Amino acid sequence: MRRDSKLSGVLHVLLHMAEHAGPMTSEDLGRVMQTNPVVIRRIMAGLREQGLVRSEKGHGGGWSISCDFKDVTLRDIYTALGSPEIFAMGNRSEAPGCLVEEAVNASLDGAFDEAQALLLNRFGKVTLAALSRDFHLRMLARGQTFDPQAVHQA
């Protein structure tokens, strides 16, 4: 089963942007993420609407961070992405005509709701600053410095 990796990808992009001096073009970000710049522009437009990034046109323009990483959580990013479905599993039928299926749905709905609430609560506790700090600690532990051009070539 293919998982939705948009949240992971956006977090990846934001952390790269934070390490880069100045704006990054959609083409730059597309290379970092190994995807088409059009995909980057679509994602970034949604983040811009939420005030997380800004764009500048013309020579020297591109995308840049417009938020404080200490104030933005994974939940904020998840919400900015339109709160995508967390679970691929679901009920066989949302309007069952069978009492057995009603009982199954009620049990699954309760479990899914609890799991989603737990995950979203955790998302609300992790800031972009914490992710950035973790990244830097991992780099230091490896005795490396950050080179945005080489990070994906290893």
mmCIF file of C-alpha atoms in Angstrom:
data_model
loop_
_atom_site.group_PDB
_atom_site.id
_atom_site.type_symbol
_atom_site.label_atom_id
_atom_site.label_comp_id
_atom_site.label_asym_id
_atom_site.label_seq_id
_atom_site.Cartn_x
_atom_site.Cartn_y
_atom_site.Cartn_z
ATOM 1 C CA MET A 1 0.000 0.000 0.000
ATOM 2 C CA ARG A 2 1.345 3.414 -0.959
ATOM 3 C CA ARG A 3 1.447 5.930 1.864
ATOM 4 C CA ASP A 4 0.743 9.645 1.558
ATOM 5 C CA SER A 5 4.144 11.272 2.075
ATOM 6 C CA LYS A 6 3.142 14.901 1.514
ATOM 7 C CA LEU A 7 3.589 15.892 5.194
ATOM 8 C CA SER A 8 7.024 14.298 5.315
ATOM 9 C CA GLY A 9 7.982 15.959 2.037
ATOM 10 C CA VAL A 10 6.840 19.410 3.149
ATOM 11 C CA LEU A 11 8.756 19.110 6.419
ATOM 12 C CA HIS A 12 11.809 18.069 4.415
ATOM 13 C CA VAL A 13 11.457 21.101 2.135
ATOM 14 C CA LEU A 14 11.000 23.515 5.036
ATOM 15 C CA LEU A 15 14.104 22.244 6.816
ATOM 16 C CA HIS A 16 16.166 22.587 3.629
ATOM 17 C CA MET A 17 14.868 26.106 3.157
ATOM 18 C CA ALA A 18 15.846 26.991 6.726
ATOM 19 C CA GLU A 19 19.429 25.924 5.998
ATOM 20 C CA HIS A 20 19.681 27.952 2.812
ATOM 21 C CA ALA A 21 20.781 31.580 2.819
ATOM 22 C CA GLY A 22 18.165 33.425 0.810
ATOM 23 C CA PRO A 23 15.192 32.305 -1.259
ATOM 24 C CA MET A 24 15.107 28.958 -3.081
ATOM 25 C CA THR A 25 13.450 28.570 -6.455
ATOM 26 C CA SER A 26 10.898 25.860 -7.193
ATOM 27 C CA GLU A 27 13.529 24.314 -9.454
ATOM 28 C CA ASP A 28 16.062 24.209 -6.575
ATOM 29 C CA LEU A 29 13.510 22.632 -4.265
ATOM 30 C CA GLY A 30 12.404 20.224 -6.991
ATOM 31 C CA ARG A 31 15.999 18.990 -7.302
ATOM 32 C CA VAL A 32 16.320 18.577 -3.529
ATOM 33 C CA MET A 33 13.044 16.654 -3.365
ATOM 34 C CA GLN A 34 13.583 14.814 -6.649
ATOM 35 C CA THR A 35 10.256 16.000 -8.011
ATOM 36 C CA ASN A 36 8.859 18.375 -10.603
ATOM 37 C CA PRO A 37 8.969 22.100 -9.729
ATOM 38 C CA VAL A 38 5.238 22.275 -10.512
ATOM 39 C CA VAL A 39 4.576 19.917 -7.594
ATOM 40 C CA ILE A 40 6.665 22.179 -5.361
ATOM 41 C CA ARG A 41 4.764 25.289 -6.495
ATOM 42 C CA ARG A 42 1.397 23.668 -5.689
ATOM 43 C CA ILE A 43 2.509 22.632 -2.223
ATOM 44 C CA MET A 44 4.199 25.934 -1.479
ATOM 45 C CA ALA A 45 1.159 27.935 -2.589
ATOM 46 C CA GLY A 46 -0.879 26.251 0.168
ATOM 47 C CA LEU A 47 1.829 26.990 2.729
ATOM 48 C CA ARG A 48 1.966 30.614 1.552
ATOM 49 C CA GLU A 49 -1.794 30.956 2.137
ATOM 50 C CA GLN A 50 -1.194 29.884 5.746
ATOM 51 C CA GLY A 51 1.623 32.427 6.183
ATOM 52 C CA LEU A 52 4.349 29.800 6.547
ATOM 53 C CA VAL A 53 6.351 30.759 3.443
ATOM 54 C CA ARG A 54 6.510 33.702 1.057
ATOM 55 C CA SER A 55 7.530 33.997 -2.565
ATOM 56 C CA GLU A 56 9.400 36.682 -4.394
ATOM 57 C CA LYS A 57 9.403 37.034 -8.168
ATOM 58 C CA GLY A 58 12.255 38.045 -10.401
ATOM 59 C CA HIS A 59 16.026 37.711 -10.261
ATOM 60 C CA GLY A 60 17.090 36.476 -6.846
ATOM 61 C CA GLY A 61 13.520 35.536 -6.003
ATOM 62 C CA GLY A 62 12.040 32.269 -4.868
ATOM 63 C CA TRP A 63 10.529 30.743 -1.754
ATOM 64 C CA SER A 64 11.580 31.640 1.771
ATOM 65 C CA ILE A 65 10.409 30.900 5.301
ATOM 66 C CA SER A 66 8.043 33.504 6.768
ATOM 67 C CA CYS A 67 7.307 31.881 10.117
ATOM 68 C CA ASP A 68 9.162 31.312 13.352
ATOM 69 C CA PHE A 69 10.067 27.624 13.632
ATOM 70 C CA LYS A 70 9.548 27.818 17.408
ATOM 71 C CA ASP A 71 5.886 28.640 16.878
ATOM 72 C CA VAL A 72 4.956 26.157 14.134
ATOM 73 C CA THR A 73 4.075 22.545 14.921
ATOM 74 C CA LEU A 74 3.670 19.453 12.794
ATOM 75 C CA ARG A 75 -0.064 19.850 13.375
ATOM 76 C CA ASP A 76 0.055 23.340 11.860
ATOM 77 C CA ILE A 77 1.723 21.930 8.750
ATOM 78 C CA TYR A 78 -0.736 19.006 8.646
ATOM 79 C CA THR A 79 -3.615 21.506 8.798
ATOM 80 C CA ALA A 80 -2.009 23.709 6.129
ATOM 81 C CA LEU A 81 -1.948 20.658 3.860
ATOM 82 C CA GLY A 82 -5.726 20.337 4.221
ATOM 83 C CA SER A 83 -5.728 17.741 7.028
ATOM 84 C CA PRO A 84 -5.276 14.710 4.767
ATOM 85 C CA GLU A 85 -6.646 11.330 5.790
ATOM 86 C CA ILE A 86 -4.368 9.742 8.352
ATOM 87 C CA PHE A 87 -5.478 6.152 7.963
ATOM 88 C CA ALA A 88 -5.841 4.150 4.775
ATOM 89 C CA MET A 89 -8.215 1.762 6.533
ATOM 90 C CA GLY A 90 -11.906 2.442 6.844
ATOM 91 C CA ASN A 91 -15.337 0.913 7.081
ATOM 92 C CA ARG A 92 -16.610 -1.333 4.315
ATOM 93 C CA SER A 93 -19.807 0.705 4.184
ATOM 94 C CA GLU A 94 -20.651 3.996 5.868
ATOM 95 C CA ALA A 95 -24.397 3.237 5.809
ATOM 96 C CA PRO A 96 -24.674 -0.467 6.601
ATOM 97 C CA GLY A 97 -27.960 -2.318 6.445
ATOM 98 C CA CYS A 98 -26.615 -5.040 8.733
ATOM 99 C CA LEU A 99 -26.474 -4.899 12.540
ATOM 100 C CA VAL A 100 -23.196 -6.833 12.547
ATOM 101 C CA GLU A 101 -21.618 -4.253 10.273
ATOM 102 C CA GLU A 102 -23.031 -1.440 12.435
ATOM 103 C CA ALA A 103 -21.281 -2.971 15.458
ATOM 104 C CA VAL A 104 -18.035 -3.391 13.497
ATOM 105 C CA ASN A 105 -18.212 0.212 12.253
ATOM 106 C CA ALA A 106 -18.840 1.583 15.739
ATOM 107 C CA SER A 107 -15.847 -0.272 17.128
ATOM 108 C CA LEU A 108 -13.535 0.720 14.279
ATOM 109 C CA ASP A 109 -14.726 4.338 14.304
ATOM 110 C CA GLY A 110 -13.949 4.595 18.014
ATOM 111 C CA ALA A 111 -10.492 3.106 17.587
ATOM 112 C CA PHE A 112 -9.692 5.309 14.570
ATOM 113 C CA ASP A 113 -10.913 8.442 16.366
ATOM 114 C CA GLU A 114 -8.775 7.674 19.427
ATOM 115 C CA ALA A 115 -5.692 6.920 17.339
ATOM 116 C CA GLN A 116 -6.129 10.076 15.260
ATOM 117 C CA ALA A 117 -6.586 12.233 18.371
ATOM 118 C CA LEU A 118 -3.422 10.748 19.884
ATOM 119 C CA LEU A 119 -1.409 11.364 16.719
ATOM 120 C CA LEU A 120 -2.677 14.926 16.244
ATOM 121 C CA ASN A 121 -1.927 15.657 19.891
ATOM 122 C CA ARG A 122 1.648 14.463 19.333
ATOM 123 C CA PHE A 123 1.905 16.535 16.126
ATOM 124 C CA GLY A 124 0.897 19.563 18.205
ATOM 125 C CA LYS A 125 3.859 19.048 20.526
ATOM 126 C CA VAL A 126 6.603 18.842 17.886
ATOM 127 C CA THR A 127 7.810 22.165 16.504
ATOM 128 C CA LEU A 128 9.777 22.819 13.365
ATOM 129 C CA ALA A 129 12.509 24.131 15.684
ATOM 130 C CA ALA A 130 12.676 20.706 17.363
ATOM 131 C CA LEU A 131 13.010 19.002 13.963
ATOM 132 C CA SER A 132 15.752 21.418 12.949
ATOM 133 C CA ARG A 133 17.572 20.847 16.245
ATOM 134 C CA ASP A 134 17.369 17.067 15.759
ATOM 135 C CA PHE A 135 18.763 17.419 12.238
ATOM 136 C CA HIS A 136 21.698 19.497 13.470
ATOM 137 C CA LEU A 137 22.457 17.052 16.282
ATOM 138 C CA ARG A 138 22.490 14.179 13.787
ATOM 139 C CA MET A 139 24.884 16.078 11.548
ATOM 140 C CA LEU A 140 27.197 16.847 14.480
ATOM 141 C CA ALA A 141 27.100 13.205 15.618
ATOM 142 C CA ARG A 142 28.377 12.226 12.167
ATOM 143 C CA GLY A 143 31.031 14.916 12.242
ATOM 144 C CA GLN A 144 29.483 16.545 9.174
ATOM 145 C CA THR A 145 28.467 19.998 8.154
ATOM 146 C CA PHE A 146 25.419 20.678 6.046
ATOM 147 C CA ASP A 147 25.843 20.993 2.278
ATOM 148 C CA PRO A 148 22.425 21.304 0.603
ATOM 149 C CA GLN A 149 23.901 20.298 -2.772
ATOM 150 C CA ALA A 150 25.376 17.007 -1.528
ATOM 151 C CA VAL A 151 22.870 15.858 1.071
ATOM 152 C CA HIS A 152 20.948 13.638 -1.393
ATOM 153 C CA GLN A 153 23.955 12.306 -3.236
ATOM 154 C CA ALA A 154 25.088 9.933 -0.477
#
